[in-house]
XYZ file of C-alpha atoms in Angstrom:
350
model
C 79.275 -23.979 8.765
C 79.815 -21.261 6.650
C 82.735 -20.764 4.310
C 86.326 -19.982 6.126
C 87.135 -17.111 3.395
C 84.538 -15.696 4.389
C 84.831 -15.379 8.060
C 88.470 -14.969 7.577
C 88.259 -11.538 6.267
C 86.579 -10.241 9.411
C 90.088 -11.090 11.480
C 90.329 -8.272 13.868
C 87.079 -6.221 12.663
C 85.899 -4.625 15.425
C 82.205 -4.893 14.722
C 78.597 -3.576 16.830
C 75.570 -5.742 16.980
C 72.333 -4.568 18.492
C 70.013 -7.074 19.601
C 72.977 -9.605 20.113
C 70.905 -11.609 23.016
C 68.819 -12.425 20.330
C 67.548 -15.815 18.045
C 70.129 -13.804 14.965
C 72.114 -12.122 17.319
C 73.702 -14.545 19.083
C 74.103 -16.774 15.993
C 75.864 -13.755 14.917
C 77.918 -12.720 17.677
C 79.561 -16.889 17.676
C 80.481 -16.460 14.205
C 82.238 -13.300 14.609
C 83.797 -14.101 17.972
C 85.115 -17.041 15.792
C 86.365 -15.095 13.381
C 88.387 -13.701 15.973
C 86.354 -10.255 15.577
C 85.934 -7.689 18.541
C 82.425 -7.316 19.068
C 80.600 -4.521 20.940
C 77.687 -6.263 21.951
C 73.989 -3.815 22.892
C 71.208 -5.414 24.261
C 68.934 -5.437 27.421
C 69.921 -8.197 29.518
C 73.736 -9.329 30.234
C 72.653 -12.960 31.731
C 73.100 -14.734 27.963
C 76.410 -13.215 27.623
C 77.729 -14.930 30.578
C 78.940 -18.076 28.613
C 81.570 -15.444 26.751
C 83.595 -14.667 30.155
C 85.108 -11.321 28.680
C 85.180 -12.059 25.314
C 82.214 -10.094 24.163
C 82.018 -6.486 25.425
C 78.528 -5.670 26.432
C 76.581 -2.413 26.743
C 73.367 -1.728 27.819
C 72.764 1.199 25.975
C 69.172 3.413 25.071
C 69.034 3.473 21.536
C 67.204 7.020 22.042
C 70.340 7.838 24.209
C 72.771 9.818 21.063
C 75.685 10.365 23.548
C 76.241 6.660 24.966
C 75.135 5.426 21.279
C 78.217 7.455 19.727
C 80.362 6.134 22.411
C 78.965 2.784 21.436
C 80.323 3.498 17.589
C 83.678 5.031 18.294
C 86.558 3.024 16.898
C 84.106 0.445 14.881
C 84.416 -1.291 11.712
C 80.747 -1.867 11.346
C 77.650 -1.807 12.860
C 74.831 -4.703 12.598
C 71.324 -3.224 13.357
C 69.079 -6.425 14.279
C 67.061 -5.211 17.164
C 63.789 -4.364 16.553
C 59.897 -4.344 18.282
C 58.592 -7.696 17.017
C 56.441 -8.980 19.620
C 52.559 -8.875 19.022
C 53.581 -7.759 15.756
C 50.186 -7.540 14.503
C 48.160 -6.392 17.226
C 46.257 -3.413 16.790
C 46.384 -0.647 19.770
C 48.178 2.854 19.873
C 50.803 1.267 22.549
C 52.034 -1.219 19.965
C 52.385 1.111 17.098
C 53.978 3.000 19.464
C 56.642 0.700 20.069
C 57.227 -0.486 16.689
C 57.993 3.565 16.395
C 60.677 4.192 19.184
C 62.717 1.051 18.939
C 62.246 0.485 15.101
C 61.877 4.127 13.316
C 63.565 6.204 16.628
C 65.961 3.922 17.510
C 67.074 3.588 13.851
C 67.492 7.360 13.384
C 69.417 7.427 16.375
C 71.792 4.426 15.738
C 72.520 5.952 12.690
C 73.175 9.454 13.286
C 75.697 8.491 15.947
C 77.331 5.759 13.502
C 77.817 8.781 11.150
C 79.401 10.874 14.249
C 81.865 8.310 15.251
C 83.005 7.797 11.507
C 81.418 4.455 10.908
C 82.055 2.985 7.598
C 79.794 0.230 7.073
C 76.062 -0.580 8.647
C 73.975 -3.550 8.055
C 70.091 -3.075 8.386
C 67.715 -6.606 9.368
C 64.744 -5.771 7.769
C 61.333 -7.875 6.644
C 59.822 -8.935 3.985
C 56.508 -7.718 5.694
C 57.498 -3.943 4.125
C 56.194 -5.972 1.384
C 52.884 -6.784 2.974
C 51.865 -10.194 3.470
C 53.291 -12.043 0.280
C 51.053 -13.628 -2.460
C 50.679 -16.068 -5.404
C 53.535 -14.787 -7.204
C 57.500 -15.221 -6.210
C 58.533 -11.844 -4.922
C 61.898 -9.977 -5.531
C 63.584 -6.782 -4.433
C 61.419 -4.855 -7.312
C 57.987 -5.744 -5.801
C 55.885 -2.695 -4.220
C 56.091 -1.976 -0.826
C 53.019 -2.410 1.193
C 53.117 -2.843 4.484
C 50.013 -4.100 6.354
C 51.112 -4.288 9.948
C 52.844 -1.801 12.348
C 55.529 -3.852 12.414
C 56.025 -3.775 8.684
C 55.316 0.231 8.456
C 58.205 0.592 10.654
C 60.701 -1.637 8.822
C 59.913 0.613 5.897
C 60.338 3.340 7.650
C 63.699 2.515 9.066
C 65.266 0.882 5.618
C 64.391 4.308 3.870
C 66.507 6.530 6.570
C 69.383 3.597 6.219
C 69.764 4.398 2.600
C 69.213 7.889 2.758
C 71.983 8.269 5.591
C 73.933 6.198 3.417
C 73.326 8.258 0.298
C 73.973 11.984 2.619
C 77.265 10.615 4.876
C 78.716 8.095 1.917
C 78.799 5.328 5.153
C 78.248 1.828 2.925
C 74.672 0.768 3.963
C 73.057 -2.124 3.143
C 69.502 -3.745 4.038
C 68.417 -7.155 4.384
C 64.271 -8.845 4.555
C 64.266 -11.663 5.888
C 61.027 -14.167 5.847
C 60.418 -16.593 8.876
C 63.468 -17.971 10.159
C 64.680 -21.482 11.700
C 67.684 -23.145 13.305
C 67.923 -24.811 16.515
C 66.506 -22.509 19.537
C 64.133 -20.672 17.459
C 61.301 -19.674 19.019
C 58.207 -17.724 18.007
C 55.393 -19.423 15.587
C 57.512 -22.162 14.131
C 57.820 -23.427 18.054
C 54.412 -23.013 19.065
C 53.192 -25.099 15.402
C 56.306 -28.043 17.189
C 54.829 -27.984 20.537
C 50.948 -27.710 19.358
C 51.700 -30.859 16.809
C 53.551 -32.883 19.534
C 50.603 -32.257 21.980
C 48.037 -33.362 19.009
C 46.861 -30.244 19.543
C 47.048 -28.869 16.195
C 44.696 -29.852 12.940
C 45.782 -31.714 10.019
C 46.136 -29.647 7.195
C 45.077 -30.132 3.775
C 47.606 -29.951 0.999
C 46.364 -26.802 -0.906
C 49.544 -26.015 -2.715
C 50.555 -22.628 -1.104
C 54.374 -21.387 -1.271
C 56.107 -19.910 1.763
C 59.947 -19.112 1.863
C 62.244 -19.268 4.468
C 65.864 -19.138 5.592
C 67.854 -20.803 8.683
C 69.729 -18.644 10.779
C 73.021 -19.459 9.648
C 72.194 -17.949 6.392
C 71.043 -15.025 7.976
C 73.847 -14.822 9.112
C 76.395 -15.486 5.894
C 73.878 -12.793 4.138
C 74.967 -10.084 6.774
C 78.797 -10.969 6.501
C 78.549 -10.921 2.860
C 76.746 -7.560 2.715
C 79.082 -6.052 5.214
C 81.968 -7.471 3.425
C 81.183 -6.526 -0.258
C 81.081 -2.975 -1.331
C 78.617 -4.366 -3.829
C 75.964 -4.199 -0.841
C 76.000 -0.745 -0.631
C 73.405 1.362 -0.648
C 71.379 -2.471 -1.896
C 68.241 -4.141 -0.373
C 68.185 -7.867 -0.523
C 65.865 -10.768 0.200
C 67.292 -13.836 2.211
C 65.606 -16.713 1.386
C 66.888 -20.454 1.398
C 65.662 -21.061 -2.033
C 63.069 -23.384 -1.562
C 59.384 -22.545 -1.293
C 57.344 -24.995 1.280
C 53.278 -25.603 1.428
C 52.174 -25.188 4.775
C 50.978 -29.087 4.589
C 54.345 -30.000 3.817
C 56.324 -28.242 7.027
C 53.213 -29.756 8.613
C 54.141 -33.783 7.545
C 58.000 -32.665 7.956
C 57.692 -31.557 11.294
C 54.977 -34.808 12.551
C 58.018 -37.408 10.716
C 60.985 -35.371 13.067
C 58.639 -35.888 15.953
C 58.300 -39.725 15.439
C 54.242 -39.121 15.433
C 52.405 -40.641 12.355
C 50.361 -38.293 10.053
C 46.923 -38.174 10.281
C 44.867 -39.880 7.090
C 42.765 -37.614 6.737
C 42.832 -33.576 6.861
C 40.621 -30.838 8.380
C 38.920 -29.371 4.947
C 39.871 -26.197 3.917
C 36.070 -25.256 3.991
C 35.307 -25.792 7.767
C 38.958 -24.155 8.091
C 37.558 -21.210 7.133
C 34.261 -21.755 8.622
C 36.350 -22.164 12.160
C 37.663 -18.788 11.173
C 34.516 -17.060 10.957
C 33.686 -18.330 14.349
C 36.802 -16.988 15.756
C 36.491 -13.551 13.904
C 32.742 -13.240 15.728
C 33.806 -14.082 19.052
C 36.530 -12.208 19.172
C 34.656 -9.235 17.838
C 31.481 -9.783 19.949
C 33.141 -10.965 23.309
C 36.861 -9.634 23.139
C 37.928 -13.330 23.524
C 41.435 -14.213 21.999
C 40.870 -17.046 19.340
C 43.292 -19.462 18.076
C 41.782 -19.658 15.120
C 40.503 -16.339 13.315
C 40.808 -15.421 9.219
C 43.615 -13.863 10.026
C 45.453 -16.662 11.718
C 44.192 -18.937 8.652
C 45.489 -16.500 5.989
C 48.931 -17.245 7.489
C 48.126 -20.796 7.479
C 46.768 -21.477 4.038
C 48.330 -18.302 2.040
C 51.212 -17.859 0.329
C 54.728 -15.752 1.310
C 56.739 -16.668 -1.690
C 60.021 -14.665 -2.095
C 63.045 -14.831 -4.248
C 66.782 -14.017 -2.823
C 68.507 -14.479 -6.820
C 69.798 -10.846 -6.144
C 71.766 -11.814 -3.486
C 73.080 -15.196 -5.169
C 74.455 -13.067 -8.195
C 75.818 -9.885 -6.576
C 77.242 -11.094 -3.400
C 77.609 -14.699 -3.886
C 75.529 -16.017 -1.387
C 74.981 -19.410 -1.605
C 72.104 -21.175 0.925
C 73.735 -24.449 3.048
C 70.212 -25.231 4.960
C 66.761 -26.233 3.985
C 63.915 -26.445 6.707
C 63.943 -29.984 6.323
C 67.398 -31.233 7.049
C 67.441 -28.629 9.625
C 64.451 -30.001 11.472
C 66.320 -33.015 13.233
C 68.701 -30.894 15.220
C 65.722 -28.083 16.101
C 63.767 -30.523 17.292
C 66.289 -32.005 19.263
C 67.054 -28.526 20.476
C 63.388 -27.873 21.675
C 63.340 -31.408 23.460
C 66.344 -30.318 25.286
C 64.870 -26.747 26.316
C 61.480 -28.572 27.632
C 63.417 -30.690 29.291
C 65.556 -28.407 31.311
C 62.657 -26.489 32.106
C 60.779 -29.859 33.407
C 64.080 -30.024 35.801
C 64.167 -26.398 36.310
C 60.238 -26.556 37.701
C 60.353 -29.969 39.274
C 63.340 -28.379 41.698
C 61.359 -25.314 42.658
């Protein structure tokens, strides 16, 4: 629950969120609708707006479309720019960088000039910490270099630096946010797919090897994009969001077995034949196109590090984290239990 001065002081804001049918979004769009907010919602499918009955109004809208995106911004207090290519984030092929170009980079451009036609005063930007590249060792903060290593990450770059330019050329108040991987109840993604492979014993026991990898639940996601839409500190800022813990990927591992009610394994799969596993799955994909689960790649992800700090944000905006992954895990997993289940029903009445 976040705090109520907080919320309180976007009464009556009437406020745009793109990608509102999303994980964030819709997180979002409940907190603002209880806040007693008007939101302009833009996304690509009405169906999980249904449960609002009026009180969210929706547009589909092209984000390469400038007229019906200025029409989108007219009379609006501030814009929240969420939506963005994720999906096969890392793959490699000219249609996927393409992608990551129109919605992320195009779509961005767009958004923004048209914010800046309407009059807009205030846009929020959800960015990555994969502008950063792929994390390290060391704790990372808002001074690190920027090196992106994916498509996905070029075009978060891309799109943060023409939110702070617009905001330095119009004067609108523009701030960005990276976020790391992030949880709550009803994520999806790689943190569901690591639940469902453990449940099914499908997935190896991991050795402890003391990496560090931050990450925030989605109700701090969304305090961070109140608080930089509310403070004129924000402008013109980046910030991390982090919850201010760093987990080893053993560690989520064990956490995630104990909210399962499965015992851990006694032993672990060495990080040698790991790695050896890898190599396998690097050849064969290489050799016969074949999709591995398990590739250096997939490992590095596994076994590295993606340690960020969000300090910046606790002393300029206040922002003070109310989750941790592992007193949130109870109510995910409860959440996914629920979703398999209502699929089960949904299948077994086909």
């Amino acid at each position: 629950m976040l705090a109520s001065d907080l919320v309180s002081q976007f009464s009556g804001n009437r406020a745009v969120v793109t990608g509102a049918t999303g994980f964030i979004g819709q997180h979002l769009v409940d907190v603002l609708l209880a806040a007693r907010a008007r939101v302009r919602a833009l996304g690509r499918s009405k169906d999980r707006f249904n449960k609002y009955e009026g009180a969210v109004e929706y547009l589909r809208v092209d984000l390469t479309d400038l007229e019906s995106l200025i029409g989108a911004c007219t009379q609006v207090d501030v814009v929240y720019h969420l939506v963005g290519y994720a999906h096969a984030s890392d793959q490699v092929s000219a249609r996927a960088e393409l992608l990551h170009r129109q919605i992320t980079v195009d779509g961005t451009r767009a958004l923004l000039a048209a914010a800046t036609e309407a009059g807009v005063p205030r846009f929020v930007f959800l960015s990555s910490v994969k502008v950063m590249g792929e994390g390290g060792e060391m704790c990372l903060d808002e001074t690190a270099e920027v090196a992106p290593t994916s498509y996905y990450g070029c075009a978060k770059l891309e799109a943060e630096r023409l939110v702070l330019e617009a905001g330095r050329r119009t004067g609108m108040c523009v701030a960005v946010l990276r976020l790391p991987l992030v949880y709550g109840p009803g994520v999806k993604g790689n943190l569901r797919q690591m639940i469902a492979a453990i449940e099914s014993g499908r997935f190896p026991p991991l050795p402890e090897v003391g990496n560090r990898r931050s990450m925030v639940h989605v109700d701090d996601v969304v305090q961070a994009l109140l608080l930089a839409a509310g403070n004129p500190t924000a402008n013109g800022q980046i910030y991390i969001v982090t919850d201010g813990r760093a987990y080893s990927t053993r560690e989520i591992y064990v956490a995630i077995c104990h909210a399962l009610g499965k015992s851990v394994s006694p032993w672990s799969v060495p990080a040698w034949m790991l790695r050896a596993g890898a190599g396998v799955g690097d050849t064969l994909e290489s050799i016969a196109g074949l999709r591995m689960p398990l590739t250096t790649d997939v490992l590095d992800k596994l076994l590295g590090s993606a340690w960020y700090s969000s300090d910046k944000l606790k002393r300029e905006l206040g922002f003070t984290p109310r989750h941790t992954f592992l007193d949130a895990l109870p109510e995910m997993i409860a959440g996914y239990r629920a979703q398999r289940a209502s699929r089960g029903a949904t299948h077994a009445d086909d």
